[in-house]
């Protein structure tokens, strides 16, 4: 029954995504420090690399588990339900019910979902990350290259339909970054968020 699988997947995905991993693992509300994003990068800058590792692992796990639940509940041929699980976790991370609906940008939830939904694509993207890191000595540039490589690699690995669903997930991330940019501009201009 696809309807039941969708409802359960979306509910579990959203609730998993809503878990405020950064606050639980660091003991700090990262929304009030640094760039205001309760994710790995801000945790690394605010509390240090070692303390930020559980944030990285937890946020990736949220997306991976949610996508995995979708795949487990889906009937044969309903692979798209796994993507709904990943998206639900991303939405939960962005607007967490457990943290006053103020969350992060969902990049690591996306990474976790892709690791489950297209493992070969994820593995190749990690290879791209490693190559760019080796060339630039910048993990940030390597991570960007790895994430942006995903749809191009996946198009070859999985074909256009799954890649289109990945495009939906990536578009969500883009919208979250756009929201953050607008909020930053408003804040600098002295306007209310």
Backbone as a chain_set.jsonl record, in Angstrom:
{"seq": "XXXXXXXXXXXXXXXXXXXXXXXXXXXXXXXXXXXXXXXXXXXXXXXXXXXXXXXXXXXXXXXXXXXXXXXXXXXXXXXXXXXXXXXXXXXXXXXXXXXXXXXXXXXXXXXXXXXXXXXXXXXXXXXXXXXXXXXXXXXXXXXXXXXXXXXXXXXXXXXXXXXXXXXXXXXXXXXXXXXXXXXXXXXXXXXXX", "coords": {"N": [[0.831, -1.183, 0.0], [0.955, 1.907, -1.146], [0.161, 4.414, -0.154], [0.107, 4.22, 2.655], [2.801, 3.583, 3.095], [4.002, 5.942, 2.17], [2.937, 7.907, 3.949], [3.857, 6.98, 6.478], [6.625, 6.959, 6.015], [7.152, 9.698, 5.467], [6.359, 10.883, 7.873], [8.077, 9.627, 9.791], [10.54, 10.366, 8.662], [10.422, 13.206, 8.814], [10.254, 13.593, 11.613], [12.666, 12.414, 12.452], [14.462, 14.124, 11.128], [13.939, 16.427, 12.532], [15.223, 16.192, 14.953], [17.362, 17.878, 17.062], [20.385, 17.599, 16.548], [22.871, 19.006, 16.724], [22.533, 20.729, 18.945], [22.002, 18.857, 20.946], [24.361, 17.329, 21.02], [26.471, 19.148, 21.334], [25.672, 20.765, 23.366], [25.06, 23.384, 23.052], [23.194, 26.111, 21.672], [23.472, 26.511, 18.503], [22.28, 28.248, 16.798], [22.447, 30.735, 17.768], [25.0, 31.636, 17.612], [28.023, 32.249, 15.701], [27.476, 31.607, 12.284], [24.848, 31.144, 12.663], [23.726, 28.791, 11.83], [22.589, 25.62, 12.663], [24.466, 23.394, 12.229], [27.099, 21.194, 10.991], [29.322, 22.779, 9.962], [29.152, 25.266, 11.302], [29.265, 24.299, 13.902], [31.85, 23.25, 13.92], [33.377, 25.585, 13.639], [32.605, 26.907, 15.936], [32.704, 25.215, 18.267], [34.815, 23.539, 17.788], [36.694, 21.068, 15.877], [36.716, 18.343, 16.789], [34.545, 18.207, 18.607], [32.553, 18.702, 16.814], [32.26, 16.472, 15.244], [30.263, 14.485, 16.078], [27.987, 15.918, 15.322], [28.193, 16.011, 12.55], [28.073, 13.224, 11.956], [25.556, 12.566, 13.087], [23.729, 14.216, 11.649], [24.075, 13.275, 9.027], [23.233, 10.655, 9.457], [20.501, 11.03, 10.007], [19.349, 11.651, 7.479], [20.079, 9.334, 6.065], [18.833, 7.221, 7.484], [16.14, 7.953, 7.25], [15.742, 7.841, 4.444], [16.316, 5.144, 4.112], [14.225, 3.945, 5.574], [12.098, 4.645, 3.922], [12.754, 3.151, 1.617], [12.62, 0.565, 2.651], [9.902, 0.327, 3.296], [8.674, 0.625, 0.879], [6.914, -0.71, -1.932], [7.868, -3.032, -4.51], [9.374, -1.328, -7.173], [8.558, 1.148, -6.32], [10.617, 3.052, -5.763], [10.884, 5.765, -5.395], [9.799, 6.456, -2.974], [11.768, 6.269, -1.07], [13.195, 8.586, -1.648], [11.323, 10.462, -0.836], [11.439, 10.04, 1.905], [14.067, 10.935, 2.451], [13.771, 13.632, 1.689], [11.814, 14.431, 3.532], [13.265, 14.23, 5.922], [15.114, 16.239, 5.44], [13.434, 18.474, 5.362], [12.508, 18.388, 7.982], [14.922, 18.87, 9.307], [15.395, 21.462, 8.459], [13.133, 22.883, 9.345], [12.57, 22.224, 12.256], [10.355, 20.505, 14.371], [10.943, 20.049, 17.012], [12.532, 22.127, 17.76], [11.537, 24.76, 17.646], [10.994, 25.282, 14.953], [13.194, 26.376, 13.642], [15.842, 25.711, 11.876], [18.571, 24.091, 10.147], [20.415, 23.969, 7.004], [20.305, 21.564, 5.72], [22.191, 20.062, 4.264], [23.864, 17.889, 5.075], [21.934, 15.986, 5.735], [20.961, 15.483, 3.205], [23.28, 14.326, 2.088], [23.427, 11.949, 3.575], [21.034, 10.715, 2.753], [21.547, 10.308, -0.012], [23.652, 8.52, 0.155], [22.325, 6.193, 0.817], [20.327, 5.983, -1.15], [21.651, 5.993, -3.614], [24.273, 4.409, -3.613], [26.638, 3.922, -5.165], [26.919, 6.294, -6.616], [27.326, 8.038, -4.452], [29.761, 7.057, -3.488], [31.505, 7.623, -5.631], [31.257, 10.409, -5.626], [32.466, 10.966, -3.161], [35.031, 10.257, -3.881], [35.556, 12.338, -5.697], [35.459, 14.488, -3.912], [37.726, 13.826, -2.338], [39.77, 14.013, -4.262], [39.677, 16.738, -5.005], [40.177, 17.871, -2.523], [42.794, 16.921, -2.109], [44.105, 18.329, -4.101], [43.628, 21.017, -3.456], [43.829, 21.318, -0.725], [41.684, 22.018, 0.775], [38.943, 21.249, 2.583], [36.387, 22.286, 2.436], [36.112, 23.167, -0.256], [36.442, 20.697, -1.491], [34.209, 19.315, -0.489], [32.119, 20.819, -1.614], [32.605, 20.33, -4.35], [32.204, 17.557, -4.408], [29.452, 17.348, -3.704], [28.266, 18.805, -5.804], [28.967, 17.18, -7.894], [27.307, 15.023, -7.715], [24.648, 14.913, -9.177], [25.527, 14.71, -11.851], [27.119, 12.425, -11.913], [25.213, 10.591, -11.027], [23.362, 10.611, -13.079], [24.582, 9.07, -15.013], [24.934, 6.686, -13.586], [22.36, 5.951, -12.501], [20.381, 6.878, -14.22], [17.866, 9.115, -15.722], [15.438, 9.509, -14.178], [15.741, 8.995, -11.386], [17.808, 10.759, -10.984], [16.493, 13.154, -11.46], [14.856, 13.251, -9.202], [16.828, 13.53, -7.271], [17.631, 16.047, -8.016], [15.459, 17.529, -7.094], [15.853, 17.333, -4.318], [18.308, 18.673, -4.119], [17.57, 21.182, -5.008], [15.982, 22.009, -2.917], [17.964, 22.414, -0.966], [19.296, 24.554, -2.16], [17.293, 26.508, -1.998], [17.173, 26.813, 0.773], [19.7, 27.921, 1.287], [19.377, 30.313, -0.078], [17.333, 31.472, 1.461], [18.769, 31.843, 3.838], [20.659, 33.724, 2.998], [19.019, 35.922, 2.401], [17.955, 36.432, 4.941], [20.295, 37.145, 6.299], [20.996, 39.504, 4.944], [18.776, 41.098, 5.583], [19.099, 41.248, 8.339], [21.532, 42.627, 8.539], [20.728, 45.007, 7.484], [19.205, 45.932, 9.463], [16.594, 45.143, 9.654], [13.697, 43.258, 10.66], [13.893, 39.679, 10.967]], "CA": [[0.0, 0.0, 0.0], [1.845, 3.061, -1.3], [-0.27, 5.551, 0.665], [0.583, 3.983, 4.02], [4.256, 3.695, 3.056], [4.34, 7.365, 2.034], [2.606, 8.621, 5.188], [4.769, 6.541, 7.541], [7.963, 7.418, 5.652], [7.238, 11.151, 5.635], [6.268, 11.185, 9.302], [9.327, 9.212, 10.436], [11.609, 11.207, 8.126], [10.325, 14.549, 9.377], [10.592, 13.556, 13.041], [14.114, 12.192, 12.542], [15.117, 15.363, 10.726], [13.696, 17.459, 13.546], [16.07, 16.001, 16.136], [18.413, 18.914, 17.03], [21.639, 16.902, 16.84], [23.937, 19.932, 17.137], [22.283, 21.189, 20.317], [22.102, 17.714, 21.849], [25.734, 16.826, 21.136], [27.413, 20.186, 21.768], [25.143, 21.462, 24.535], [24.9, 24.808, 22.733], [22.264, 26.456, 20.606], [24.321, 27.111, 17.479], [21.531, 29.255, 16.063], [22.717, 32.04, 18.39], [26.429, 31.951, 17.475], [28.593, 32.033, 14.368], [26.595, 31.969, 11.168], [23.467, 30.868, 13.058], [23.265, 27.526, 11.259], [22.842, 24.54, 13.607], [25.015, 22.265, 11.498], [28.505, 20.825, 11.18], [30.299, 23.851, 9.715], [29.093, 26.218, 12.408], [29.76, 23.591, 15.088], [33.313, 23.17, 13.802], [33.921, 26.919, 13.906], [32.22, 27.384, 17.27], [33.126, 24.341, 19.37], [36.002, 22.787, 17.395], [36.51, 19.92, 14.971], [36.401, 17.097, 17.498], [33.183, 18.3, 19.141], [31.618, 18.786, 15.7], [32.129, 15.166, 14.573], [28.938, 13.889, 16.298], [27.006, 16.675, 14.545], [28.341, 15.497, 11.186], [27.557, 11.846, 11.91], [24.123, 12.565, 13.385], [22.948, 14.809, 10.562], [24.117, 12.316, 7.919], [22.406, 9.503, 9.846], [19.084, 11.371, 9.885], [18.956, 11.484, 6.083], [20.26, 7.94, 5.663], [17.793, 6.385, 8.101], [14.843, 8.305, 6.66], [15.698, 7.262, 3.095], [16.258, 3.695, 4.285], [12.857, 3.587, 5.972], [11.283, 4.726, 2.711], [13.048, 2.008, 0.749], [12.12, -0.657, 3.299], [8.439, 0.285, 3.264], [8.189, 0.742, -0.5], [6.695, -1.904, -2.735], [8.79, -3.109, -5.642], [9.12, -0.315, -8.192], [8.245, 2.443, -5.698], [11.891, 3.558, -5.262], [10.746, 7.192, -5.104], [9.415, 6.653, -1.572], [13.027, 6.535, -0.374], [13.496, 10.008, -1.834], [10.419, 11.21, 0.044], [12.004, 9.942, 3.249], [15.199, 11.86, 2.516], [13.245, 14.998, 1.654], [11.139, 14.688, 4.81], [14.313, 14.49, 6.913], [15.672, 17.557, 5.128], [12.444, 19.466, 5.799], [12.559, 18.37, 9.442], [16.16, 19.532, 9.73], [15.25, 22.894, 8.162], [12.067, 23.437, 10.194], [12.379, 21.158, 13.246], [9.265, 20.641, 15.329], [11.506, 20.0, 18.364], [13.415, 23.269, 17.983], [10.832, 25.992, 17.276], [10.943, 25.413, 13.501], [14.356, 27.122, 13.145], [16.903, 24.726, 11.73], [19.714, 24.286, 9.257], [20.278, 23.987, 5.54], [19.986, 20.186, 5.315], [23.181, 19.477, 3.356], [24.299, 16.563, 5.52], [20.798, 15.062, 5.586], [21.001, 15.123, 1.784], [24.399, 13.397, 1.891], [23.02, 10.658, 4.119], [20.014, 10.127, 1.881], [22.177, 9.846, -1.258], [24.445, 7.322, 0.47], [21.408, 5.05, 0.822], [19.552, 5.917, -2.387], [22.543, 5.706, -4.735], [25.577, 4.221, -2.977], [27.753, 4.073, -6.108], [27.05, 7.733, -6.843], [27.922, 8.616, -3.243], [31.166, 6.641, -3.436], [32.232, 8.408, -6.628], [31.275, 11.791, -5.136], [33.502, 11.018, -2.128], [36.289, 10.279, -4.634], [35.722, 13.713, -6.193], [35.813, 15.277, -2.73], [39.108, 13.518, -1.966], [40.669, 14.543, -5.289], [39.719, 18.201, -4.883], [40.868, 18.166, -1.266], [44.223, 16.685, -2.317], [44.635, 19.38, -4.971], [43.469, 22.369, -2.901], [43.978, 21.252, 0.731], [40.498, 22.653, 1.36], [37.814, 20.329, 2.692], [35.185, 22.999, 2.004], [36.021, 23.083, -1.722], [36.235, 19.294, -1.822], [32.811, 18.979, -0.188], [31.29, 21.446, -2.651], [32.795, 19.59, -5.607], [31.553, 16.259, -4.257], [27.994, 17.517, -3.749], [27.857, 19.223, -7.151], [29.2, 16.07, -8.823], [26.281, 13.994, -7.528], [23.683, 14.695, -10.262], [26.201, 14.312, -13.089], [27.479, 11.011, -11.747], [24.003, 9.787, -10.902], [22.73, 10.493, -14.397], [25.221, 7.92, -15.659], [24.752, 5.496, -12.755], [20.965, 5.589, -12.247], [19.454, 7.348, -15.241], [17.275, 10.445, -15.529], [14.337, 9.65, -13.228], [16.29, 9.12, -10.03], [18.581, 11.996, -10.964], [15.524, 14.25, -11.315], [14.465, 13.296, -7.784], [17.964, 14.125, -6.575], [17.548, 17.472, -8.321], [14.481, 18.119, -6.167], [16.519, 17.451, -3.021], [19.331, 19.715, -4.213], [16.869, 22.461, -5.123], [15.595, 22.357, -1.548], [19.152, 22.976, -0.32], [19.499, 25.874, -2.74], [16.304, 27.417, -1.409], [17.574, 27.085, 2.16], [20.818, 28.867, 1.242], [18.807, 31.609, -0.486], [16.663, 32.01, 2.65], [19.791, 32.294, 4.778], [21.245, 34.948, 2.448], [18.035, 36.999, 2.585], [17.897, 36.723, 6.377], [21.529, 37.856, 6.638], [20.875, 40.873, 4.415], [17.791, 41.816, 6.395], [19.702, 41.482, 9.643], [22.54, 43.689, 8.374], [20.018, 46.256, 7.192], [18.473, 46.312, 10.666], [15.191, 44.758, 9.526], [13.339, 42.041, 11.398], [14.011, 38.477, 10.126]], "C": [[0.874, 1.244, 0.0], [1.461, 4.209, -0.381], [0.243, 5.402, 2.095], [2.098, 4.142, 4.077], [4.687, 5.152, 2.98], [4.103, 8.101, 3.342], [3.589, 8.264, 6.298], [6.183, 7.055, 7.265], [8.126, 8.911, 5.9], [7.208, 11.519, 7.112], [7.575, 10.834, 10.021], [10.478, 10.097, 9.964], [11.601, 12.595, 8.735], [10.744, 14.569, 10.843], [12.082, 13.296, 13.255], [14.87, 13.475, 12.215], [15.003, 16.452, 11.767], [14.57, 17.319, 14.785], [17.231, 17.0, 16.069], [19.774, 18.348, 17.456], [22.709, 17.853, 17.374], [23.745, 20.381, 18.58], [22.461, 20.047, 21.312], [23.544, 17.269, 22.058], [26.726, 17.869, 21.621], [26.965, 20.884, 23.045], [24.937, 22.95, 24.311], [23.859, 24.98, 21.636], [23.047, 27.214, 19.541], [23.59, 28.151, 16.635], [21.806, 30.658, 16.596], [24.181, 32.457, 18.27], [26.877, 31.711, 16.038], [27.658, 32.483, 13.27], [25.126, 31.644, 11.456], [22.909, 29.57, 12.521], [23.585, 26.392, 12.234], [23.337, 23.274, 12.913], [26.508, 22.107, 11.739], [29.464, 22.001, 11.033], [30.311, 24.852, 10.866], [29.585, 25.571, 13.704], [31.284, 23.536, 15.073], [33.959, 24.507, 14.148], [33.694, 27.358, 15.348], [32.786, 26.533, 18.403], [34.333, 23.477, 19.032], [35.677, 21.537, 16.598], [36.053, 18.66, 15.693], [34.968, 17.102, 18.024], [32.14, 18.335, 18.029], [31.396, 17.442, 15.004], [30.769, 14.507, 14.836], [27.819, 14.627, 15.544], [27.008, 16.172, 13.106], [27.68, 14.123, 11.065], [26.043, 11.821, 12.119], [23.283, 13.12, 12.261], [22.944, 13.917, 9.322], [23.189, 11.137, 8.219], [20.92, 9.802, 9.697], [18.599, 11.153, 8.454], [19.031, 10.033, 5.63], [19.151, 7.051, 6.219], [16.436, 6.672, 7.467], [14.698, 7.731, 5.249], [15.591, 5.744, 3.168], [14.888, 3.207, 4.698], [11.953, 3.603, 4.744], [11.5, 3.545, 1.787], [12.513, 0.704, 1.338], [10.603, -0.794, 3.196], [7.868, 0.261, 1.851], [7.969, -0.628, -1.138], [7.698, -1.888, -3.896], [8.395, -2.095, -6.718], [8.802, 1.056, -7.632], [9.491, 3.051, -5.055], [11.797, 5.024, -4.811], [10.35, 7.457, -3.653], [10.657, 6.873, -0.707], [13.427, 7.998, -0.481], [12.576, 10.876, -0.97], [10.912, 11.181, 1.487], [13.168, 10.899, 3.436], [14.739, 13.306, 2.544], [12.565, 15.36, 2.968], [12.161, 14.972, 5.909], [14.928, 15.863, 6.694], [14.731, 18.671, 5.583], [12.44, 19.542, 7.326], [13.798, 19.062, 9.979], [16.055, 21.048, 9.538], [14.241, 23.572, 9.083], [11.692, 22.404, 11.258], [11.269, 21.443, 14.258], [9.795, 20.68, 16.767], [12.371, 21.218, 18.697], [12.832, 24.559, 17.407], [10.883, 26.315, 15.78], [12.054, 26.3, 12.933], [15.534, 26.168, 13.077], [17.95, 25.111, 10.713], [19.376, 24.173, 7.79], [20.14, 22.598, 4.927], [20.993, 19.514, 4.396], [23.563, 18.068, 3.798], [23.164, 15.546, 5.53], [20.722, 14.576, 4.14], [22.099, 14.09, 1.524], [24.021, 12.005, 2.4], [21.999, 9.956, 3.247], [20.64, 9.569, 0.609], [23.021, 8.603, -1.012], [23.583, 6.061, 0.441], [20.731, 4.881, -0.54], [20.398, 5.582, -3.611], [23.966, 5.549, -4.212], [26.764, 4.395, -3.931], [27.994, 5.548, -6.423], [27.746, 8.386, -5.662], [29.408, 8.284, -3.163], [32.01, 7.449, -4.426], [32.327, 9.876, -6.192], [32.316, 11.962, -4.031], [34.883, 11.018, -2.783], [36.591, 11.662, -5.196], [36.138, 14.627, -5.043], [37.284, 15.074, -2.386], [40.097, 14.1, -2.972], [40.795, 16.059, -5.187], [40.422, 18.602, -3.595], [42.381, 17.992, -1.428], [44.851, 17.801, -3.142], [44.633, 20.75, -4.308], [43.781, 22.456, -1.414], [42.819, 21.941, 1.449], [39.35, 21.647, 1.376], [36.532, 20.986, 2.192], [35.022, 22.918, 0.477], [35.811, 21.636, -2.177], [34.792, 18.871, -1.606], [31.881, 19.576, -1.236], [31.388, 20.667, -3.963], [32.094, 18.24, -5.547], [30.046, 16.356, -4.374], [27.546, 17.882, -5.163], [28.104, 18.142, -8.2], [28.061, 15.057, -8.811], [25.327, 13.859, -8.717], [24.328, 14.238, -11.569], [26.596, 12.841, -13.05], [26.224, 10.155, -11.738], [23.281, 9.619, -12.238], [23.291, 9.295, -15.149], [24.905, 6.627, -14.908], [23.297, 5.023, -12.716], [19.971, 6.035, -13.312], [18.725, 8.615, -14.832], [16.215, 10.549, -14.428], [14.829, 9.833, -11.793], [17.113, 10.405, -9.905], [17.658, 13.203, -10.824], [15.062, 14.371, -9.87], [15.589, 13.879, -6.928], [17.99, 15.629, -6.811], [16.554, 18.19, -7.42], [15.125, 18.332, -4.801], [17.548, 18.581, -3.036], [18.702, 21.106, -4.342], [16.421, 22.942, -3.746], [16.773, 22.995, -0.817], [19.413, 24.387, -0.85], [18.539, 26.908, -2.179], [16.666, 27.773, 0.025], [18.745, 28.066, 2.204], [20.319, 30.258, 0.848], [18.094, 32.264, 0.697], [17.675, 32.571, 3.641], [20.424, 33.604, 4.3], [20.308, 36.139, 2.64], [17.965, 37.402, 4.056], [19.128, 37.508, 6.824], [21.467, 39.294, 6.161], [19.906, 41.696, 5.242], [18.368, 42.175, 7.76], [20.725, 42.622, 9.579], [21.9, 45.036, 8.11], [19.191, 46.733, 8.388], [16.993, 46.004, 10.599], [14.933, 43.506, 10.341], [13.442, 40.845, 10.469], [12.685, 37.981, 9.606]], "O": [[1.465, 1.597, 1.021], [2.337, 4.911, 0.124], [0.756, 6.359, 2.675], [2.624, 4.763, 5.001], [5.635, 5.554, 3.653], [4.972, 8.842, 3.801], [4.099, 9.15, 6.984], [6.86, 7.532, 8.176], [9.124, 9.342, 6.478], [7.966, 12.385, 7.548], [8.113, 11.649, 10.77], [11.299, 10.531, 10.772], [12.648, 13.109, 9.13], [11.494, 15.447, 11.27], [12.693, 13.891, 14.143], [15.795, 13.865, 12.928], [15.88, 17.31, 11.871], [14.645, 18.247, 15.59], [18.006, 16.971, 15.113], [20.245, 18.587, 18.568], [23.379, 17.545, 18.361], [24.703, 20.408, 19.352], [23.008, 20.246, 22.397], [23.912, 16.872, 23.164], [27.723, 17.522, 22.254], [27.769, 21.517, 23.729], [24.672, 23.695, 25.254], [23.674, 24.108, 20.787], [23.262, 28.42, 19.664], [24.214, 28.857, 15.843], [21.447, 31.651, 15.962], [24.565, 33.514, 18.77], [26.188, 31.05, 15.262], [27.114, 33.587, 13.308], [24.264, 31.844, 10.601], [21.733, 29.272, 12.732], [24.747, 26.217, 12.6], [22.709, 22.219, 12.998], [27.099, 22.792, 12.575], [30.328, 22.202, 11.886], [31.378, 25.235, 11.345], [30.247, 26.223, 14.511], [31.928, 23.753, 16.1], [34.963, 24.556, 14.859], [34.502, 28.096, 15.912], [33.291, 27.07, 19.389], [34.83, 22.753, 19.895], [34.561, 21.019, 16.632], [35.116, 17.99, 15.259], [34.257, 16.106, 17.897], [30.971, 18.032, 18.267], [30.434, 17.294, 14.249], [30.162, 14.006, 13.889], [26.816, 14.017, 15.173], [25.952, 15.938, 12.519], [26.845, 13.893, 10.191], [25.331, 11.124, 11.397], [22.233, 12.564, 11.941], [21.925, 13.813, 8.639], [22.452, 10.679, 7.346], [20.152, 8.924, 9.302], [17.555, 10.537, 8.24], [18.16, 9.555, 4.903], [18.597, 6.222, 5.498], [15.671, 5.751, 7.181], [13.645, 7.195, 4.902], [14.868, 5.128, 2.385], [14.431, 2.166, 4.226], [11.144, 2.697, 4.544], [10.545, 2.998, 1.236], [12.014, -0.155, 0.611], [10.082, -1.896, 3.03], [6.703, -0.086, 1.656], [8.731, -1.569, -0.914], [8.29, -0.856, -4.21], [7.234, -2.016, -7.119], [8.774, 2.035, -8.378], [9.429, 3.518, -3.918], [12.554, 5.459, -3.943], [10.545, 8.565, -3.154], [10.594, 7.594, 0.289], [13.936, 8.582, 0.476], [13.001, 11.901, -0.437], [10.813, 12.177, 2.204], [13.254, 11.594, 4.448], [15.248, 14.113, 3.321], [12.725, 16.476, 3.463], [11.949, 15.858, 6.738], [15.23, 16.572, 7.654], [15.173, 19.685, 6.122], [12.376, 20.631, 7.896], [13.735, 19.762, 10.99], [16.561, 21.821, 10.352], [14.461, 24.691, 9.545], [10.633, 21.782, 11.18], [11.255, 22.487, 14.91], [9.167, 21.276, 17.642], [12.887, 21.32, 19.81], [13.533, 25.344, 16.769], [10.822, 27.48, 15.389], [11.887, 26.906, 11.875], [16.15, 25.853, 14.095], [18.188, 26.29, 10.448], [18.217, 24.266, 7.385], [19.884, 22.476, 3.729], [20.678, 18.484, 3.8], [23.582, 17.148, 2.98], [23.412, 14.354, 5.349], [20.452, 13.402, 3.884], [21.876, 13.101, 0.826], [24.27, 11.004, 1.728], [22.083, 8.748, 3.026], [20.298, 8.462, 0.192], [23.099, 7.726, -1.872], [24.062, 4.985, 0.081], [20.58, 3.76, -1.025], [19.907, 4.951, -4.547], [24.78, 6.462, -4.353], [27.788, 4.957, -3.543], [29.139, 5.995, -6.489], [28.654, 9.196, -5.844], [30.219, 9.139, -2.809], [33.104, 7.904, -4.089], [33.367, 10.509, -6.373], [32.982, 12.996, -3.968], [35.798, 11.692, -2.31], [37.737, 12.11, -5.177], [37.054, 15.437, -5.182], [38.009, 16.044, -2.166], [41.143, 14.622, -2.585], [41.898, 16.6, -5.273], [41.182, 19.57, -3.579], [43.159, 18.814, -0.945], [46.0, 18.176, -2.909], [45.524, 21.562, -4.557], [43.977, 23.552, -0.89], [42.958, 22.39, 2.586], [38.847, 21.243, 0.327], [35.686, 20.322, 1.593], [33.932, 22.636, -0.021], [35.085, 21.384, -3.139], [34.215, 18.159, -2.428], [30.955, 18.908, -1.695], [30.376, 20.383, -4.604], [31.461, 17.822, -6.516], [29.421, 15.547, -5.059], [26.564, 17.336, -5.665], [27.514, 18.182, -9.28], [27.87, 14.32, -9.778], [25.201, 12.751, -9.239], [23.731, 13.459, -12.313], [26.429, 12.112, -14.027], [26.184, 9.104, -12.378], [22.659, 8.586, -12.484], [22.558, 8.59, -15.841], [24.64, 5.595, -15.525], [23.027, 3.833, -12.877], [18.82, 5.598, -13.296], [18.932, 9.133, -13.735], [16.108, 11.601, -13.797], [14.373, 10.729, -11.081], [17.116, 11.055, -8.859], [18.002, 14.171, -10.145], [14.895, 15.482, -9.366], [15.338, 14.625, -5.982], [18.333, 16.397, -5.912], [16.783, 19.334, -7.028], [14.963, 19.39, -4.195], [17.646, 19.352, -2.081], [19.248, 22.088, -3.838], [16.474, 24.135, -3.448], [16.605, 24.0, -0.127], [19.713, 25.3, -0.081], [18.925, 28.047, -1.916], [16.485, 28.916, 0.445], [18.781, 28.948, 3.063], [20.788, 31.263, 1.383], [18.231, 33.467, 0.916], [17.468, 33.64, 4.215], [20.694, 34.493, 5.108], [20.748, 37.232, 2.996], [17.92, 38.59, 4.372], [19.02, 38.428, 7.634], [21.845, 40.208, 6.893], [20.178, 42.852, 5.566], [18.147, 43.274, 8.269], [20.769, 43.476, 10.465], [22.451, 46.078, 8.464], [18.561, 47.789, 8.341], [16.211, 46.534, 11.389], [15.866, 42.774, 10.672], [13.112, 40.965, 9.289], [12.638, 36.982, 8.888]]}, "num_chains": 1, "name": "protein.A"}
